[in-house]
mmCIF file of C-alpha atoms and ligand atoms in Angstrom:
data_model
loop_
_atom_site.group_PDB
_atom_site.id
_atom_site.type_symbol
_atom_site.label_atom_id
_atom_site.label_comp_id
_atom_site.label_asym_id
_atom_site.label_seq_id
_atom_site.Cartn_x
_atom_site.Cartn_y
_atom_site.Cartn_z
ATOM 1 C CA MET A 1 259.193 87.729 20.401
ATOM 2 C CA ARG A 2 262.260 89.366 21.898
ATOM 3 C CA THR A 3 265.336 87.331 21.795
ATOM 4 C CA PRO A 4 267.204 88.313 25.022
ATOM 5 C CA PHE A 5 270.397 89.912 25.067
ATOM 6 C CA VAL A 6 273.542 89.916 26.793
ATOM 7 C CA ALA A 7 276.123 91.956 26.702
ATOM 8 C CA GLY A 8 279.431 91.941 28.473
ATOM 9 C CA ASN A 9 280.801 95.878 28.632
ATOM 10 C CA TRP A 10 284.956 95.203 29.537
ATOM 11 C CA LYS A 11 285.413 99.092 29.425
ATOM 12 C CA MET A 12 289.262 99.251 30.065
ATOM 13 C CA ASN A 13 290.272 96.430 30.870
ATOM 14 C CA THR A 14 292.112 93.935 29.299
ATOM 15 C CA THR A 15 295.141 93.933 26.720
ATOM 16 C CA VAL A 16 295.091 92.024 23.646
ATOM 17 C CA GLY A 17 296.695 89.119 25.148
ATOM 18 C CA GLU A 18 294.375 88.822 27.873
ATOM 19 C CA ALA A 19 291.167 89.836 25.800
ATOM 20 C CA GLU A 20 292.360 86.612 23.144
ATOM 21 C CA GLU A 21 292.579 84.556 26.096
ATOM 22 C CA LEU A 22 289.444 85.338 27.451
ATOM 23 C CA VAL A 23 287.561 85.436 24.144
ATOM 24 C CA VAL A 24 288.743 82.042 24.162
ATOM 25 C CA ASN A 25 288.180 80.678 27.030
ATOM 26 C CA MET A 26 284.490 81.127 26.369
ATOM 27 C CA ARG A 27 283.768 80.740 22.756
ATOM 28 C CA ASP A 28 282.811 76.969 22.510
ATOM 29 C CA ARG A 29 281.048 77.228 25.467
ATOM 30 C CA LEU A 30 278.951 80.524 24.832
ATOM 31 C CA ASP A 31 278.302 78.554 20.970
ATOM 32 C CA ALA A 32 277.077 76.066 23.355
ATOM 33 C CA ILE A 33 273.739 77.497 24.510
ATOM 34 C CA GLU A 34 270.466 78.980 22.134
ATOM 35 C CA GLY A 35 268.124 81.299 22.099
ATOM 36 C CA VAL A 36 270.223 84.355 23.983
ATOM 37 C CA ASP A 37 271.572 86.616 21.558
ATOM 38 C CA ARG A 38 275.743 87.892 23.453
ATOM 39 C CA VAL A 39 278.381 90.093 22.753
ATOM 40 C CA LEU A 40 281.028 91.535 23.740
ATOM 41 C CA CYS A 41 282.334 95.148 23.921
ATOM 42 C CA PRO A 42 286.219 94.621 24.796
ATOM 43 C CA PRO A 43 289.050 98.127 23.692
ATOM 44 C CA PHE A 44 289.105 99.416 20.354
ATOM 45 C CA ILE A 45 292.399 97.549 19.903
ATOM 46 C CA SER A 46 290.850 94.138 20.600
ATOM 47 C CA LEU A 47 288.002 94.136 17.948
ATOM 48 C CA ALA A 48 290.281 93.122 15.198
ATOM 49 C CA PRO A 49 291.934 90.303 16.808
ATOM 50 C CA LEU A 50 288.655 89.210 18.031
ATOM 51 C CA HIS A 51 287.025 89.556 15.067
ATOM 52 C CA ARG A 52 289.215 86.869 13.155
ATOM 53 C CA ILE A 53 289.205 84.945 16.719
ATOM 54 C CA LEU A 54 284.787 84.805 16.271
ATOM 55 C CA GLN A 55 284.765 84.400 12.427
ATOM 56 C CA GLY A 56 281.746 81.296 12.824
ATOM 57 C CA SER A 57 281.089 82.040 15.980
ATOM 58 C CA SER A 58 277.880 83.206 17.334
ATOM 59 C CA ILE A 59 279.289 85.384 19.988
ATOM 60 C CA ARG A 60 279.014 89.415 18.761
ATOM 61 C CA LEU A 61 281.394 92.278 18.885
ATOM 62 C CA CYS A 62 280.463 95.623 19.682
ATOM 63 C CA ALA A 63 282.378 98.783 20.532
ATOM 64 C CA GLN A 64 282.571 100.866 23.681
ATOM 65 C CA ASN A 65 281.987 104.016 22.124
ATOM 66 C CA MET A 66 282.635 106.380 18.446
ATOM 67 C CA HIS A 67 282.905 109.352 17.244
ATOM 68 C CA PHE A 68 280.003 111.024 15.083
ATOM 69 C CA GLU A 69 282.321 111.965 12.071
ATOM 70 C CA THR A 70 283.273 109.241 9.252
ATOM 71 C CA LYS A 71 286.451 110.196 9.145
ATOM 72 C CA GLY A 72 288.827 113.193 9.103
ATOM 73 C CA ALA A 73 290.908 115.541 11.629
ATOM 74 C CA TYR A 74 289.915 113.882 15.177
ATOM 75 C CA THR A 75 293.412 113.007 16.562
ATOM 76 C CA GLY A 76 292.602 109.615 18.866
ATOM 77 C CA GLU A 77 289.272 109.393 17.716
ATOM 78 C CA ILE A 78 287.241 105.680 15.805
ATOM 79 C CA SER A 79 284.629 106.300 13.143
ATOM 80 C CA PRO A 80 281.729 104.465 12.396
ATOM 81 C CA LEU A 81 282.993 103.156 9.280
ATOM 82 C CA MET A 82 286.482 102.337 10.813
ATOM 83 C CA LEU A 83 284.111 99.868 13.098
ATOM 84 C CA GLY A 84 281.556 98.769 10.783
ATOM 85 C CA GLU A 85 283.982 96.183 9.122
ATOM 86 C CA LEU A 86 284.526 94.989 12.772
ATOM 87 C CA CYS A 87 281.541 94.806 15.043
ATOM 88 C CA GLU A 88 278.019 95.666 15.102
ATOM 89 C CA PHE A 89 276.778 97.511 17.566
ATOM 90 C CA VAL A 90 278.290 100.293 19.242
ATOM 91 C CA ILE A 91 277.616 101.590 23.304
ATOM 92 C CA LEU A 92 276.447 104.910 23.007
ATOM 93 C CA GLY A 93 275.477 107.259 26.123
ATOM 94 C CA HIS A 94 277.506 105.493 28.493
ATOM 95 C CA SER A 95 277.857 107.282 31.814
ATOM 96 C CA GLU A 96 280.823 106.618 32.357
ATOM 97 C CA ARG A 97 281.218 108.573 28.996
ATOM 98 C CA ARG A 98 279.083 111.453 29.989
ATOM 99 C CA MET A 99 280.018 111.650 33.450
ATOM 100 C CA TYR A 100 284.760 111.593 32.863
ATOM 101 C CA PHE A 101 284.434 112.275 28.858
ATOM 102 C CA GLY A 102 281.329 115.428 28.705
ATOM 103 C CA GLU A 103 279.503 113.658 26.528
ATOM 104 C CA THR A 104 275.843 115.370 26.334
ATOM 105 C CA ASP A 105 272.218 114.519 25.122
ATOM 106 C CA GLU A 106 273.747 116.186 21.629
ATOM 107 C CA VAL A 107 276.311 114.459 21.583
ATOM 108 C CA VAL A 108 275.062 111.065 21.951
ATOM 109 C CA ASN A 109 271.718 111.925 19.591
ATOM 110 C CA ARG A 110 275.001 112.642 16.496
ATOM 111 C CA LYS A 111 276.702 109.270 17.504
ATOM 112 C CA VAL A 112 273.078 107.618 17.525
ATOM 113 C CA LYS A 113 272.557 109.376 14.269
ATOM 114 C CA ALA A 114 276.089 108.369 12.737
ATOM 115 C CA ALA A 115 275.903 104.529 13.866
ATOM 116 C CA LEU A 116 272.310 103.683 12.000
ATOM 117 C CA ALA A 117 273.883 105.906 8.828
ATOM 118 C CA GLY A 118 276.422 103.594 8.917
ATOM 119 C CA THR A 119 276.068 99.959 10.113
ATOM 120 C CA LEU A 120 276.020 100.010 13.594
ATOM 121 C CA THR A 121 273.169 98.630 15.894
ATOM 122 C CA PRO A 122 273.355 101.705 19.141
ATOM 123 C CA ILE A 123 273.774 100.297 22.937
ATOM 124 C CA LEU A 124 272.202 103.796 24.160
ATOM 125 C CA CYS A 125 272.800 103.813 27.284
ATOM 126 C CA ILE A 126 270.590 105.576 29.879
ATOM 127 C CA GLY A 127 270.040 106.686 34.090
ATOM 128 C CA GLU A 128 269.815 108.292 36.852
ATOM 129 C CA LYS A 129 272.255 109.583 39.330
ATOM 130 C CA LEU A 130 270.886 108.368 42.989
ATOM 131 C CA GLU A 131 270.527 111.945 44.014
ATOM 132 C CA GLU A 132 268.266 112.290 41.156
ATOM 133 C CA ASN A 133 266.933 108.668 42.309
ATOM 134 C CA GLU A 134 266.301 110.104 45.820
ATOM 135 C CA ALA A 135 264.574 113.209 44.447
ATOM 136 C CA GLY A 136 262.093 110.899 42.259
ATOM 137 C CA ARG A 137 263.311 112.700 39.242
ATOM 138 C CA THR A 138 264.018 109.181 37.768
ATOM 139 C CA GLY A 139 261.393 108.768 34.883
ATOM 140 C CA GLU A 140 262.224 112.673 34.346
ATOM 141 C CA VAL A 141 265.868 112.380 33.841
ATOM 142 C CA LEU A 142 265.267 109.009 31.667
ATOM 143 C CA LYS A 143 262.629 110.546 29.611
ATOM 144 C CA ARG A 144 265.106 113.450 28.880
ATOM 145 C CA GLN A 145 267.883 111.487 27.776
ATOM 146 C CA LEU A 146 265.887 108.966 25.551
ATOM 147 C CA THR A 147 264.167 111.439 23.905
ATOM 148 C CA ASN A 148 267.050 113.847 23.223
ATOM 149 C CA ALA A 149 269.205 110.671 22.720
ATOM 150 C CA LEU A 150 266.320 109.757 19.898
ATOM 151 C CA GLU A 151 266.043 113.503 18.367
ATOM 152 C CA GLY A 152 265.077 113.371 14.859
ATOM 153 C CA ILE A 153 265.695 109.438 14.763
ATOM 154 C CA GLU A 154 261.570 108.091 12.449
ATOM 155 C CA ALA A 155 261.447 104.068 13.297
ATOM 156 C CA THR A 156 261.410 103.503 9.959
ATOM 157 C CA ASP A 157 265.129 105.217 9.642
ATOM 158 C CA GLU A 158 267.908 103.761 7.509
ATOM 159 C CA SER A 159 265.810 100.589 7.715
ATOM 160 C CA ARG A 160 267.969 97.290 6.839
ATOM 161 C CA ASP A 161 265.103 96.738 3.676
ATOM 162 C CA SER A 162 266.046 100.076 2.174
ATOM 163 C CA GLY A 163 268.944 97.947 0.820
ATOM 164 C CA ARG A 164 271.905 100.143 2.416
ATOM 165 C CA GLY A 165 272.592 97.870 4.463
ATOM 166 C CA GLY A 166 272.537 100.590 7.430
ATOM 167 C CA ALA A 167 270.801 99.526 11.029
ATOM 168 C CA ALA A 168 267.169 99.867 11.402
ATOM 169 C CA ALA A 169 265.807 102.533 14.501
ATOM 170 C CA GLU A 170 263.822 99.582 15.773
ATOM 171 C CA ASP A 171 266.301 97.449 15.749
ATOM 172 C CA LEU A 172 268.319 99.852 18.764
ATOM 173 C CA VAL A 173 269.122 98.398 22.373
ATOM 174 C CA VAL A 174 268.181 100.345 24.896
ATOM 175 C CA ALA A 175 270.128 99.712 28.509
ATOM 176 C CA TYR A 176 268.367 101.414 31.649
ATOM 177 C CA GLU A 177 271.402 101.350 34.203
ATOM 178 C CA PRO A 178 271.303 103.530 37.235
ATOM 179 C CA ILE A 179 274.178 105.025 38.022
ATOM 180 C CA TRP A 180 274.169 104.275 41.670
ATOM 181 C CA ALA A 181 274.280 100.585 40.831
ATOM 182 C CA ILE A 182 277.565 100.815 38.303
ATOM 183 C CA GLY A 183 280.408 98.827 39.680
ATOM 184 C CA THR A 184 278.791 99.342 43.143
ATOM 185 C CA GLY A 185 277.568 96.319 44.419
ATOM 186 C CA LYS A 186 274.212 97.451 44.642
ATOM 187 C CA ALA A 187 272.380 96.670 41.751
ATOM 188 C CA ALA A 188 268.823 97.653 41.392
ATOM 189 C CA THR A 189 266.039 95.055 42.422
ATOM 190 C CA GLY A 190 264.141 92.946 40.112
ATOM 191 C CA GLU A 191 260.611 95.048 40.688
ATOM 192 C CA GLN A 192 262.360 98.676 40.595
ATOM 193 C CA ALA A 193 264.458 97.996 37.423
ATOM 194 C CA ALA A 194 260.920 96.240 35.709
ATOM 195 C CA ALA A 195 258.904 99.243 36.876
ATOM 196 C CA THR A 196 261.593 101.677 35.283
ATOM 197 C CA ILE A 197 262.405 99.657 32.157
ATOM 198 C CA GLY A 198 258.352 99.862 31.421
ATOM 199 C CA SER A 199 258.327 102.892 32.003
ATOM 200 C CA VAL A 200 260.468 103.448 29.589
ATOM 201 C CA ARG A 201 258.585 101.709 27.426
ATOM 202 C CA GLY A 202 255.811 103.559 27.693
ATOM 203 C CA VAL A 203 258.202 107.141 26.821
ATOM 204 C CA LEU A 204 259.932 104.787 23.453
ATOM 205 C CA ALA A 205 256.108 103.831 22.387
ATOM 206 C CA GLY A 206 255.311 108.042 22.591
ATOM 207 C CA LEU A 207 257.548 108.770 20.454
ATOM 208 C CA TRP A 208 257.664 105.234 17.790
ATOM 209 C CA GLY A 209 254.642 104.014 18.281
ATOM 210 C CA GLU A 210 253.086 101.263 20.895
ATOM 211 C CA GLY A 211 254.505 98.128 17.418
ATOM 212 C CA THR A 212 257.735 99.665 17.322
ATOM 213 C CA ALA A 213 258.126 100.340 21.221
ATOM 214 C CA GLN A 214 257.471 96.706 21.811
ATOM 215 C CA ARG A 215 259.880 95.091 19.220
ATOM 216 C CA VAL A 216 263.011 97.343 21.099
ATOM 217 C CA ARG A 217 264.925 95.309 23.372
ATOM 218 C CA ILE A 218 265.652 97.016 27.527
ATOM 219 C CA LEU A 219 268.161 95.832 29.313
ATOM 220 C CA TYR A 220 269.343 96.279 32.722
ATOM 221 C CA GLY A 221 272.284 97.311 33.277
ATOM 222 C CA GLY A 222 274.013 97.858 37.582
ATOM 223 C CA SER A 223 276.500 95.217 39.318
ATOM 224 C CA VAL A 224 274.168 92.460 37.152
ATOM 225 C CA THR A 225 276.331 88.867 38.378
ATOM 226 C CA GLY A 226 275.321 85.038 37.932
ATOM 227 C CA ALA A 227 273.905 85.359 41.424
ATOM 228 C CA ASN A 228 271.077 88.149 40.622
ATOM 229 C CA ILE A 229 270.486 87.689 36.482
ATOM 230 C CA GLU A 230 267.651 85.594 37.004
ATOM 231 C CA GLU A 231 266.023 88.095 39.108
ATOM 232 C CA PHE A 232 265.800 90.972 35.891
ATOM 233 C CA VAL A 233 265.425 88.508 33.214
ATOM 234 C CA SER A 234 262.426 86.801 35.217
ATOM 235 C CA HIS A 235 260.185 89.873 34.649
ATOM 236 C CA PRO A 236 259.174 89.745 30.994
ATOM 237 C CA ASP A 237 259.713 93.400 30.573
ATOM 238 C CA ILE A 238 263.902 93.074 31.020
ATOM 239 C CA ASP A 239 265.371 91.445 27.837
ATOM 240 C CA GLY A 240 268.954 90.854 29.116
ATOM 241 C CA ALA A 241 271.652 92.732 31.139
ATOM 242 C CA LEU A 242 274.626 95.159 30.005
ATOM 243 C CA VAL A 243 277.306 93.826 32.230
ATOM 244 C CA GLY A 244 279.945 95.231 33.443
ATOM 245 C CA GLY A 245 282.442 93.763 36.278
ATOM 246 C CA ALA A 246 280.837 90.237 35.965
ATOM 247 C CA SER A 247 281.601 89.772 31.923
ATOM 248 C CA LEU A 248 285.969 90.017 32.498
ATOM 249 C CA LYS A 249 285.556 86.280 34.260
ATOM 250 C CA ALA A 250 284.142 83.706 31.585
ATOM 251 C CA GLU A 251 282.764 81.517 34.214
ATOM 252 C CA ASP A 252 280.286 84.763 35.562
ATOM 253 C CA PHE A 253 279.516 85.745 31.891
ATOM 254 C CA LEU A 254 278.669 82.010 31.163
ATOM 255 C CA ALA A 255 276.468 81.395 33.933
ATOM 256 C CA ILE A 256 274.649 85.115 32.696
ATOM 257 C CA VAL A 257 274.246 83.905 29.241
ATOM 258 C CA GLY A 258 273.731 80.820 30.797
ATOM 259 C CA GLN A 259 270.639 80.929 33.003
ATOM 260 C CA THR A 260 269.173 84.215 30.786
ATOM 261 C CA ALA A 261 268.637 81.282 28.436
ATOM 262 C CA LYS A 262 266.777 78.771 30.926
ATOM 263 C CA ILE A 263 264.460 81.506 31.652
ATOM 264 C CA ARG A 264 263.425 82.921 28.773
HETATM 265 P P1 PGA B 301 278.562 97.090 36.459
HETATM 266 O O1 PGA B 301 279.018 97.886 34.788
HETATM 267 O O2 PGA B 301 277.738 95.710 35.802
HETATM 268 O O3 PGA B 301 280.208 96.484 36.732
HETATM 269 O O4 PGA B 301 277.996 97.669 36.993
HETATM 270 C C1 PGA B 301 277.736 97.589 34.494
HETATM 271 C C2 PGA B 301 278.131 98.840 33.040
HETATM 272 O O5 PGA B 301 278.582 99.950 33.270
HETATM 273 O O6 PGA B 301 277.477 98.698 31.786
#
């Protein structure tokens, strides 16, 4: 009942020219695949050119970050209002933002609220560090991150039915990305990821009720490739993947989306 979802996070890679080339290379073949939501997250400056190139395509665009204010004196920042013209999704709380740019749970919460109040659907990232995992604290860390990120947000908030055109809270996509698996080539096993994602869905059920929790898509992220995607999406609790490195190669990303379509 949940449509599988695969997003490619290009991080700080690709010039505008390279981004255009990569998209043109993948577009028609991605469009030929059915039954999977496919999303690309290029750097900010490539969103506008890709938005033009992707008119009429099934590929949807996502920003990698945003500020929580609509406009103002925030040199170097990009607002939800600006992004709303160009993309439907925004990655929030990625571990690299938390680690290198000091993003706290509180900032992530403000951003989630701002995205939903605008027209953007957040892809909310949560994940534990290696030492937290080894200390058996994964469940506690994820519960804290998720609860804090969604603080003050009701499942019914900003429903598209309200006529405001805002994103509905339950459209939120959660990405479980263990930090020890990101960019390391050491992915979690399908079993580990499925068990953890099951408990994340339990936390969501506690916050928003079982029915809503069952509708929210929860992805796995961390060293996903064409060679291991099957391990993840063959678990019914794992609704797809947030892919970093492998999304920068057309053949790899196509393989990941294609296999997800075949298995689900
Ligand atoms: P990776 O990155 O696939 O390169 O491990 C995943 C992510 O950070 O979203």
